CSV table of C-alpha atoms and ligand atoms in Angstrom, one decimal:
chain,number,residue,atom,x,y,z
A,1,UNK,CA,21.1,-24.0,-22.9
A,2,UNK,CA,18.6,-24.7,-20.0
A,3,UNK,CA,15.3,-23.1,-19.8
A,4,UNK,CA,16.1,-20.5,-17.3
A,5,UNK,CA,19.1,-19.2,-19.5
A,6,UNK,CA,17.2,-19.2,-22.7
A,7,UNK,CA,14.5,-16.8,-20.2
A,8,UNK,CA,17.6,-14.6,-19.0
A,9,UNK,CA,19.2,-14.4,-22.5
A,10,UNK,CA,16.1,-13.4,-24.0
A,11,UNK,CA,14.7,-10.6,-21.7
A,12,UNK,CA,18.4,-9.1,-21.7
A,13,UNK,CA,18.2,-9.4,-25.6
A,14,UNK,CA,14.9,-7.6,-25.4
A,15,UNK,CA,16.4,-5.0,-23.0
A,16,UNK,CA,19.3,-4.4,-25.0
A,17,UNK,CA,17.1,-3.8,-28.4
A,18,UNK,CA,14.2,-1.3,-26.9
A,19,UNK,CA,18.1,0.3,-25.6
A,20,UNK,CA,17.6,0.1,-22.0
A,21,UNK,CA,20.3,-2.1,-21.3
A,22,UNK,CA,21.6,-1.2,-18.2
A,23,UNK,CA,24.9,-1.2,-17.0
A,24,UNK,CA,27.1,0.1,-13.6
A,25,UNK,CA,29.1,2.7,-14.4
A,26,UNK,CA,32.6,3.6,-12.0
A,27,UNK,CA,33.4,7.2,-11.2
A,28,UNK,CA,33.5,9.1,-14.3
A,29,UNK,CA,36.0,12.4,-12.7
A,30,UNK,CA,33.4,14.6,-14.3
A,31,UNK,CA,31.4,17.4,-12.6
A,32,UNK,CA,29.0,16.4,-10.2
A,33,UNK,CA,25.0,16.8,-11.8
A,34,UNK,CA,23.9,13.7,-10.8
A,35,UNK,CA,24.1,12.8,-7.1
A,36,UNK,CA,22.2,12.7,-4.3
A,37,UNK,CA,24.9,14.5,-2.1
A,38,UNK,CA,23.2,18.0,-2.2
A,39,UNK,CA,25.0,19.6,0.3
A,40,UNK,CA,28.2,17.7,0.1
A,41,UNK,CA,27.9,15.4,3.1
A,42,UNK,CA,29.3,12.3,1.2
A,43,UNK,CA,32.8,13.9,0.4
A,44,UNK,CA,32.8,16.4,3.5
A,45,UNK,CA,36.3,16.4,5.3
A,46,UNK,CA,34.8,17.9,8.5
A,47,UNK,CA,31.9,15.1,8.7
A,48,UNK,CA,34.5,12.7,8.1
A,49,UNK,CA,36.4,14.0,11.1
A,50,UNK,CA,33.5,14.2,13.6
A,51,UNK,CA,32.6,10.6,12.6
A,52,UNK,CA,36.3,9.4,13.3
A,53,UNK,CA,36.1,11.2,16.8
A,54,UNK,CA,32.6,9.7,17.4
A,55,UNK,CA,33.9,5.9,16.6
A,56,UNK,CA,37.1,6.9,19.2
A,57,UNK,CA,34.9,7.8,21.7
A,58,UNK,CA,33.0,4.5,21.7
A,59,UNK,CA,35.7,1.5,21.9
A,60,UNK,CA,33.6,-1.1,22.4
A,61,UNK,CA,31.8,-0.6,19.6
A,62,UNK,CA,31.8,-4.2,17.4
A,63,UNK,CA,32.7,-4.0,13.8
A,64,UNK,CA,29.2,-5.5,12.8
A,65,UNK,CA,25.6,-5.4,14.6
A,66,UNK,CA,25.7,-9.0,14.5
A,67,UNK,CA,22.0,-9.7,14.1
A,68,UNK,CA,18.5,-8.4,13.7
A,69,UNK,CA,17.4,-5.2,16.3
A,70,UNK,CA,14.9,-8.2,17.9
A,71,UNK,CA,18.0,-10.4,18.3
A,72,UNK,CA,21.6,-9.1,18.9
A,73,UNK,CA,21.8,-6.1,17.0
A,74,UNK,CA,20.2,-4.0,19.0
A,75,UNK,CA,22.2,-1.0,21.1
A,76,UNK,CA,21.6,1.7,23.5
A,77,UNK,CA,23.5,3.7,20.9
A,78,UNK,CA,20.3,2.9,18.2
A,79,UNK,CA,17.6,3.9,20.7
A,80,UNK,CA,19.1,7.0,21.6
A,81,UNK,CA,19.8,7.9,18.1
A,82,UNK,CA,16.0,7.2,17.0
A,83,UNK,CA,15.0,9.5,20.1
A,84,UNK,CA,17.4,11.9,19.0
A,85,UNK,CA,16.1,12.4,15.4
A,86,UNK,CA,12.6,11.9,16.4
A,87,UNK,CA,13.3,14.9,18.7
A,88,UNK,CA,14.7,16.9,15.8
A,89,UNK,CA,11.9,16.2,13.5
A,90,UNK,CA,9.1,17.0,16.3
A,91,UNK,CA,7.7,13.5,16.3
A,92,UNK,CA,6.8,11.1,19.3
A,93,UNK,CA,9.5,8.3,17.7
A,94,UNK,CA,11.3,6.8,14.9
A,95,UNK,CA,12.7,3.4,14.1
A,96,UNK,CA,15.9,3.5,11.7
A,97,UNK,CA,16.1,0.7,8.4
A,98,UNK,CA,18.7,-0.2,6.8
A,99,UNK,CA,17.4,1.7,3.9
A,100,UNK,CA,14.8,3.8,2.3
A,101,UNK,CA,13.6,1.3,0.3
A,102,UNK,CA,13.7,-1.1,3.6
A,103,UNK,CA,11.2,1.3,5.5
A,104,UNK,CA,8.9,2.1,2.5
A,105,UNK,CA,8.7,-1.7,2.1
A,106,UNK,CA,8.2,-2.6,5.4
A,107,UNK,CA,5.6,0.3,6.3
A,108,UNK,CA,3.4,-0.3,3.2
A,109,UNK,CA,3.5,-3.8,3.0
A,110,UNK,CA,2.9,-3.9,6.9
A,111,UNK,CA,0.0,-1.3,7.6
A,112,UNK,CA,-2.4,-1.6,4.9
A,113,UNK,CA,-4.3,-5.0,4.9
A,114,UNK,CA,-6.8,-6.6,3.0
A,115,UNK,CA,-9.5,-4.5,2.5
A,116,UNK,CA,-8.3,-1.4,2.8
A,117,UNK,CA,-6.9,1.2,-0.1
A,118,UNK,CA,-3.3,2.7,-0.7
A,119,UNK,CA,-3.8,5.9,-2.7
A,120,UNK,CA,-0.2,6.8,-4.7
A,121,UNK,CA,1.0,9.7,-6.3
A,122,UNK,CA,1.5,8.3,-10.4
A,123,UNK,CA,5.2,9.4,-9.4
A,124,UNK,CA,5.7,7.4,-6.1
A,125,UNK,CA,9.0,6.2,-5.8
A,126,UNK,CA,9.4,2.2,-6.6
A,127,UNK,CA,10.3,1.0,-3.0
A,128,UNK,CA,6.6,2.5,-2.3
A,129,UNK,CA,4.8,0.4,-4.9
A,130,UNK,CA,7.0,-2.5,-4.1
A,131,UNK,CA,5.4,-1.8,-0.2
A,132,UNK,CA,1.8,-2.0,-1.6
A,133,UNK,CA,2.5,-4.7,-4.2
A,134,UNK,CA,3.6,-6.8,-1.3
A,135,UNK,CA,0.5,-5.8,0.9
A,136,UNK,CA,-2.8,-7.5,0.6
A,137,UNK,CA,-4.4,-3.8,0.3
A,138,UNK,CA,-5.8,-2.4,-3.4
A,139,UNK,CA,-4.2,0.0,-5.0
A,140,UNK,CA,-5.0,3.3,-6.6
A,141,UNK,CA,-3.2,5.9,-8.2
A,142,UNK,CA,-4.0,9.2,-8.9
A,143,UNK,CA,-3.0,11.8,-11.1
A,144,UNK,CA,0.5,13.9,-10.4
A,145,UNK,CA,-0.4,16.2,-7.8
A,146,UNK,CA,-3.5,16.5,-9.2
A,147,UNK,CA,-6.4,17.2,-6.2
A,148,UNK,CA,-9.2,16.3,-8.3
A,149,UNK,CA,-7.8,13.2,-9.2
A,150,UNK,CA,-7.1,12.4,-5.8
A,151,UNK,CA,-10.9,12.9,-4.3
A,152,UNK,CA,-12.0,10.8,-6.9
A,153,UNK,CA,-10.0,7.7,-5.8
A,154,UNK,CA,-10.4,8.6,-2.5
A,155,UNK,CA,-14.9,8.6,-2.6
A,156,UNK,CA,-14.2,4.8,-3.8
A,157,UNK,CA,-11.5,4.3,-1.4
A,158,UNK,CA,-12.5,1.4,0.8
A,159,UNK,CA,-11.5,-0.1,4.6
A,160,UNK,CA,-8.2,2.0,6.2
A,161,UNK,CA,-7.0,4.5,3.6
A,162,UNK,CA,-3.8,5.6,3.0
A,163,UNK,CA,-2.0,8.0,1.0
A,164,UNK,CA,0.9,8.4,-0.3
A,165,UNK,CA,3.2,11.5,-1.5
A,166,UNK,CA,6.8,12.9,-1.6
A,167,UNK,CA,6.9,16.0,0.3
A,168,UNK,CA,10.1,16.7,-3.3
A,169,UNK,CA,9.2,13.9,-5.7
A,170,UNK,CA,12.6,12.4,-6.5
A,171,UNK,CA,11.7,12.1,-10.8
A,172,UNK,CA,10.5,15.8,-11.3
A,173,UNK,CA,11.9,17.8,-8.3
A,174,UNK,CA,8.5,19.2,-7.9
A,175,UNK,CA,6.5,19.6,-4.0
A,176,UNK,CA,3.2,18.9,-3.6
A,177,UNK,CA,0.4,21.4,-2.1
A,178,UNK,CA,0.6,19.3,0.9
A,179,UNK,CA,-1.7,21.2,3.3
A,180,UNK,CA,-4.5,20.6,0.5
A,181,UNK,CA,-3.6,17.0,0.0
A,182,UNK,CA,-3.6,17.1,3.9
A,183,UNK,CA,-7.4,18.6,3.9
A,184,UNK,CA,-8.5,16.5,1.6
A,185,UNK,CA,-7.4,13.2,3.3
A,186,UNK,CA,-8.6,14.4,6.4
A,187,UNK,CA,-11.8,15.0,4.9
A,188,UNK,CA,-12.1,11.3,4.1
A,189,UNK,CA,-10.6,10.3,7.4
A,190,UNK,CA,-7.5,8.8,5.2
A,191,UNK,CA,-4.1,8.5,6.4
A,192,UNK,CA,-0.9,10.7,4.8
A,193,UNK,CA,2.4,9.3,4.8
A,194,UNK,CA,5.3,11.7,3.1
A,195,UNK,CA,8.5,10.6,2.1
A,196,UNK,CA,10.6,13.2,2.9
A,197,UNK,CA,13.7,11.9,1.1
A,198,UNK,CA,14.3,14.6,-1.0
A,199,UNK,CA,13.3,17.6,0.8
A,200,UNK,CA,15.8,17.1,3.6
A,201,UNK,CA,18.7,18.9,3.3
A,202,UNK,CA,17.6,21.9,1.2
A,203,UNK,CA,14.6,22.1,3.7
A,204,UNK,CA,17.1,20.9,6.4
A,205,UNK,CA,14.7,18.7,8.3
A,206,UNK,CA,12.2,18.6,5.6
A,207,UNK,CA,8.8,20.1,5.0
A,208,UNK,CA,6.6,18.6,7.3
A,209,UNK,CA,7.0,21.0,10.1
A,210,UNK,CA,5.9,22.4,13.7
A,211,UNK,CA,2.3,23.0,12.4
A,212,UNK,CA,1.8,19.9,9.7
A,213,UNK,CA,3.4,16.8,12.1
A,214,UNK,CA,0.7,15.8,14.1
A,215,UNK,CA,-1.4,15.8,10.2
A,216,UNK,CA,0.5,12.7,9.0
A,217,UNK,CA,0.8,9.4,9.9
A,218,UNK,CA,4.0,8.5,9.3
A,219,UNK,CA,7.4,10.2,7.9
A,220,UNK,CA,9.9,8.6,5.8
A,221,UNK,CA,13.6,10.1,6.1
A,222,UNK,CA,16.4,8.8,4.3
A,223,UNK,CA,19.8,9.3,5.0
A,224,UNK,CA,21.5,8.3,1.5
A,225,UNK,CA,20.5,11.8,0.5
A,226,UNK,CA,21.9,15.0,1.5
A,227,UNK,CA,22.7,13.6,4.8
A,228,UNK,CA,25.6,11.7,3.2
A,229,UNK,CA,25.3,8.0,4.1
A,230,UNK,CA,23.0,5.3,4.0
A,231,UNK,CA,19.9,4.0,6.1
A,232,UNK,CA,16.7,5.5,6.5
A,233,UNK,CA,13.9,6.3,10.0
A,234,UNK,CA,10.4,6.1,9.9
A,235,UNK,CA,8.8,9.1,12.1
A,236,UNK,CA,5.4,8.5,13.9
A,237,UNK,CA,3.8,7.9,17.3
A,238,UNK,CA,5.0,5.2,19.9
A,239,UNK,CA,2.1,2.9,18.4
A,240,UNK,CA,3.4,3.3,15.2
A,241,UNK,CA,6.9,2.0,16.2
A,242,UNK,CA,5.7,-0.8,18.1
A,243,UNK,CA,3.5,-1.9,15.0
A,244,UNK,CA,6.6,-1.9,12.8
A,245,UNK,CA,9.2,-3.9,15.2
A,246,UNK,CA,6.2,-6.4,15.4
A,247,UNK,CA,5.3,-6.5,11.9
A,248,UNK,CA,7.5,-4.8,9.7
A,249,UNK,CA,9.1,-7.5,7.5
A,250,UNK,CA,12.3,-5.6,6.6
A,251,UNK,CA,12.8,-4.4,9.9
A,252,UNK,CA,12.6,-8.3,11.6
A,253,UNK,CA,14.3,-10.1,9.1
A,254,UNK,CA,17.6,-8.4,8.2
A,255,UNK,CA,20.9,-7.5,10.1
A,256,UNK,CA,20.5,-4.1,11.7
A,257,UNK,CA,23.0,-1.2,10.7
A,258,UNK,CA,26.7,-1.8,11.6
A,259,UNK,CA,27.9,0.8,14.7
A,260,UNK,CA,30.1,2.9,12.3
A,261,UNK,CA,26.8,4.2,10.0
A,262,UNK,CA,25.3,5.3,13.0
A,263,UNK,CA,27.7,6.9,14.6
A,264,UNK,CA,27.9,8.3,10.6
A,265,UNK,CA,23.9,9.4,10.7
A,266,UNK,CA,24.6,10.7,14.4
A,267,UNK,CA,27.0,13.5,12.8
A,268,UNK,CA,25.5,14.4,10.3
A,269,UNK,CA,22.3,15.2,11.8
A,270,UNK,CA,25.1,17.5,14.1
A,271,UNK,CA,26.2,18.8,10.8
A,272,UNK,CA,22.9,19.3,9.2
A,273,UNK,CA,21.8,21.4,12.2
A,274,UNK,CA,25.2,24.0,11.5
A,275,UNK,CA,24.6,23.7,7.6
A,276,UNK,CA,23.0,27.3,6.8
A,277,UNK,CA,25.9,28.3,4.5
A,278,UNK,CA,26.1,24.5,2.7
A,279,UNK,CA,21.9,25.3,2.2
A,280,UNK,CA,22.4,28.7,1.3
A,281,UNK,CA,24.7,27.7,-1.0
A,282,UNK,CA,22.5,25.0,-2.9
A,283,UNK,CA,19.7,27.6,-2.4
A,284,UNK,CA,22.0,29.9,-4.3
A,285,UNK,CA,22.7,27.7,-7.3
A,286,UNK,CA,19.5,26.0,-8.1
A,287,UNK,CA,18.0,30.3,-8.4
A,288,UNK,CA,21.4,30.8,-10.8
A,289,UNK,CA,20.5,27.2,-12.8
A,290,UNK,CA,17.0,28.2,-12.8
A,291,UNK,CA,18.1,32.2,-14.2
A,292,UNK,CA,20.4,31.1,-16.9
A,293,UNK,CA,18.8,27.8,-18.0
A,294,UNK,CA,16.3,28.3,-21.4
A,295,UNK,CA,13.0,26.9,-21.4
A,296,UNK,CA,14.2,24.9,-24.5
A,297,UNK,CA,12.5,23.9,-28.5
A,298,UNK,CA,14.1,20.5,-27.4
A,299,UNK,CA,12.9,20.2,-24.0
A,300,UNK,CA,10.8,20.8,-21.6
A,301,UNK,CA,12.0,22.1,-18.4
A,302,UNK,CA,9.9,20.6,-15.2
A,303,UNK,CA,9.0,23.8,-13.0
A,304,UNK,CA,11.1,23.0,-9.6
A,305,UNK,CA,12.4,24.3,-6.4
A,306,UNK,CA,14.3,21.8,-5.9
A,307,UNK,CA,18.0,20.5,-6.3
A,308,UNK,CA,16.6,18.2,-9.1
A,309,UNK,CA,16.0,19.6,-12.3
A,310,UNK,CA,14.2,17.9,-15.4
A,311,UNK,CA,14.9,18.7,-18.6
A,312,UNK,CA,11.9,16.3,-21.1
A,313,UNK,CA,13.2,14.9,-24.2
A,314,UNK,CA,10.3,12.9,-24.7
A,315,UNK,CA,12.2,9.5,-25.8
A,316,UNK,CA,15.2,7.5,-24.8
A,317,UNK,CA,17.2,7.7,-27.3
A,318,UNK,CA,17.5,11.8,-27.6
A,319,UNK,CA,17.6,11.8,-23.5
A,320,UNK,CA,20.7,9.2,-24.3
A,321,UNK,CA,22.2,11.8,-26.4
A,322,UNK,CA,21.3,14.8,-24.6
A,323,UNK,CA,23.4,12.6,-21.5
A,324,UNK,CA,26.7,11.7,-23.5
A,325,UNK,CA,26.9,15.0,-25.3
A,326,UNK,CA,26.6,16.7,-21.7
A,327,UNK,CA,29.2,14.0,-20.3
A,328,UNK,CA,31.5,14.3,-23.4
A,329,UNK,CA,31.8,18.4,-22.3
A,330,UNK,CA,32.4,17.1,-18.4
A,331,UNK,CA,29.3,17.2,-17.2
A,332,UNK,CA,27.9,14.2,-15.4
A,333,UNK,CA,24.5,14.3,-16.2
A,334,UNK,CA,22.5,10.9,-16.3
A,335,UNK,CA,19.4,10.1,-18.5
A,336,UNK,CA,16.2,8.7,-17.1
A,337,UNK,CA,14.6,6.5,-19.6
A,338,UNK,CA,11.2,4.8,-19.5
A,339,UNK,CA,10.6,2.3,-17.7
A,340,UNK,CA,12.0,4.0,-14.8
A,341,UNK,CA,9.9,7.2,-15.7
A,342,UNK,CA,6.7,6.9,-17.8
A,343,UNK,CA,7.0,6.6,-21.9
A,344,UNK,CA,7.4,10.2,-23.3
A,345,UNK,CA,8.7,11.6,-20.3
A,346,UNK,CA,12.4,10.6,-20.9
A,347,UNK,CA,14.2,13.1,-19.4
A,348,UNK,CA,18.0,14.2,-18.1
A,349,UNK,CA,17.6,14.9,-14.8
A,350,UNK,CA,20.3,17.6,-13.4
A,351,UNK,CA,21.1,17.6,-9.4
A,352,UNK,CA,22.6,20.8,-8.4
A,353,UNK,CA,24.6,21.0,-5.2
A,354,UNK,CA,26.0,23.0,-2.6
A,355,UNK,CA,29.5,22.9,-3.7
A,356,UNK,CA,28.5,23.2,-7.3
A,357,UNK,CA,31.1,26.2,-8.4
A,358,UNK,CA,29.1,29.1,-10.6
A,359,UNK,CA,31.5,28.5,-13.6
A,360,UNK,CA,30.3,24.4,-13.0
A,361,UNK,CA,26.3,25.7,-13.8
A,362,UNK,CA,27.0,28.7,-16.4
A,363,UNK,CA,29.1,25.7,-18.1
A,364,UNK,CA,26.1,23.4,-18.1
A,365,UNK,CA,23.5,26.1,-18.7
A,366,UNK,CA,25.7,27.3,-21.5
A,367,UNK,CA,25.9,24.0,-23.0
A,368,UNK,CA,21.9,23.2,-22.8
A,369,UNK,CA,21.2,26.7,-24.3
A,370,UNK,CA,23.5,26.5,-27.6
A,371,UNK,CA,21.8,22.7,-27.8
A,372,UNK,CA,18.7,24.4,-27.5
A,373,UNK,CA,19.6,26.8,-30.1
A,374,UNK,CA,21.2,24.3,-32.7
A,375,UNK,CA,18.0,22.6,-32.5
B,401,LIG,C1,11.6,9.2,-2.6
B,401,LIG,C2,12.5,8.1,-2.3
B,401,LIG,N1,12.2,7.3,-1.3
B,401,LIG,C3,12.9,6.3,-0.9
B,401,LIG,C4,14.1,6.0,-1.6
B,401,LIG,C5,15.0,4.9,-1.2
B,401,LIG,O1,16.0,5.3,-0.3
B,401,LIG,P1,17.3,4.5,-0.1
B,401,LIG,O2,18.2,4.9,-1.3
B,401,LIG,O3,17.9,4.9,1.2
B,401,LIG,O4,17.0,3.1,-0.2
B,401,LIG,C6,14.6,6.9,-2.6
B,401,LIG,C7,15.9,6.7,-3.3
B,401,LIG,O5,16.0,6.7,-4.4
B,401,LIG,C8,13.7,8.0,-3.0
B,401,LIG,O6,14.0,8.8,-4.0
């Protein structure tokens, strides 16, 4: 066995005994509590139409982008889109990435340099501390929405400062008080940057509105989410843009998006904007999850909003078994274990959507409660 097999045998070994092995899992046919399709863009019939009419009405189109955006793969089609979206969110402009984690990486490890501070949420998603790691900047972290712990990284923040938050943090479903984060930042001439990824869709173009966009620096949007398909925009001022098509390492080096996903982003933005039943359904279910649920003797319920819903179980393996029993009465409902969340907040982590029936959640908040009361 060579010495790079021995590593890989042993770290999967070590994996597999702390019983965080993971695995990919195929489509289980059970109901939907664990995606990110919260208002049912993914499997909609009607998007699927209005992208089928959209790729008729461009023939030319190639299969493939055929390069980078600073090479061959850039399109009228692209530029108009980012306008478009930039429009719809009330910001200057937007550049489009392949992915969410694409533009997190590319904006932190671009923008921050050596010298100056990145200030995280404990919570941040990965693809934002992958940004930093990759940056030359320091690092803080403060406490979970915590204000206090914020000002105090921020007084020995040093150089360009910027701070990071998800306007719905994707691990607890939870918002920030942004206008006070917003304040405070301000107050030490710092930089905000939300990720919005979560917040669009049941807050249709997200939180940072009219009155908060010209606050923040930079917005991330993801399309993966509720908007049904994949790729991601960054949202900030002309300069902005120009600074990340010069600099932005995921942007440069990678083959832009392929002319059928943005004609797929293109529609569903057009379907977003006619959504109010899809959102007043999701809006509907997660008050009905939130009315039936327990706050539970085995659990701790994370207070939320939002279509995620966290239930703490305090260690892998009962989060494990709280999963498979849920999945064994039809309920897809995945574990988060530690490392991906910190130790002792292992949780099951419940996604409620729009097309969630009410039998679907009385079923699951039925089941939680008897587990609750059995102890
Ligand atoms: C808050 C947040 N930002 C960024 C991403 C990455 O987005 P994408 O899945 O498009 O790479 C995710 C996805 O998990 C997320 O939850």
């Amino acid at each position: 066995m060579g010495s790079s097999e021995r590593f890989i045998r042993t770290k999967l070994e070590d994996r597999r005994t702390a019983g965080i092995y993971r695995t990919l899992k195929t489509e289980t046919g059970l109901v939907d509590f664990c995606s990110n399709d919260y208002l049912g863009f993914a499997r909609s019939a009607l998007l699927k139409s209005k992208i089928d009419e959209e790729l008729k009405g461009e023939t030319s189109a190639l299969n493939g982008a055929t390069g980078s955006r600073l090479l061959s793969g850039n399109s009228v089609y692209i530029q108009n889109l980012e306008k478009k979206i930039a429009g719809i969110h009330n910001c200057a402009a937007g550049l489009i990435f392949n992915s969410g984690y694409d533009a997190n990486l590319g904006l932190f490890s671009s923008l921050p340099q050596r010298g100056d501070t990145i200030i995280t949420d404990e919570l941040i998603h990965a693809s934002i501390i992958d940004g930093a790691r990759l940056s030359y900047a320091n690092r803080f972290i403060f406490k979970h929405n915590d204000l206090n712990s914020l000002e105090e990284k921020l007084k020995h923040a040093k150089g360009n400062i910027y701070v990071a938050i998800e306007s719905v943090y994707s691990m607890d479903g939870d918002t920030p008080p942004i206008v006070d984060i917003l304040d405070l930042t301000e107050k030490y001439n710092a930089n905000l940057i939300v990720d919005e990824a979560h917040a669009v869709g049941l807050y249709k173009f997200g939180l940072i509105d009219e009155v908060l966009k010209d606050r923040v620096v930079a917005r991330i949007v993801t399309f993966g989410k509720a908007l049904g398909g994949h790729g991601a925009i960054i949202l900030g001022s002309n300069l902005l843009i120009d600074y990340l098509v010069n600099f932005a390492r995921s942007f440069i080096y990678t083959t832009a998006l392929p002319f059928h996903q943005l004609a797929a982003i293109k529609m569903a933005y057009e379907l977003l904007n006619s959504s109010s039943d899809e959102i007043a359904a999701l809006k509907n279910n997660i008050h009905l999850f939130k009315q039936k649920i327990n706050q539970g003797a085995i659990y701790k319920l994370i207070a939320s909003d939002s279509a995620i819903q966290c239930l703490i179980l305090n260690s892998n393996d009962k989060a494990k078994e709280v999963a498979a029993y849920l999945q064994s009465c039809g309920l897809d409902v995945r574990p988060i274990l530690s490392p991906t969340v910190p130790l002792g907040s292992e949780r099951i982590r419940i996604c409620l959507h729009a097309f969630n029936t009410e039998n679907e959640i009385i079923l699951l908040t039925d089941t939680l409660n008897k587990l609750t009361n059995a102890g």
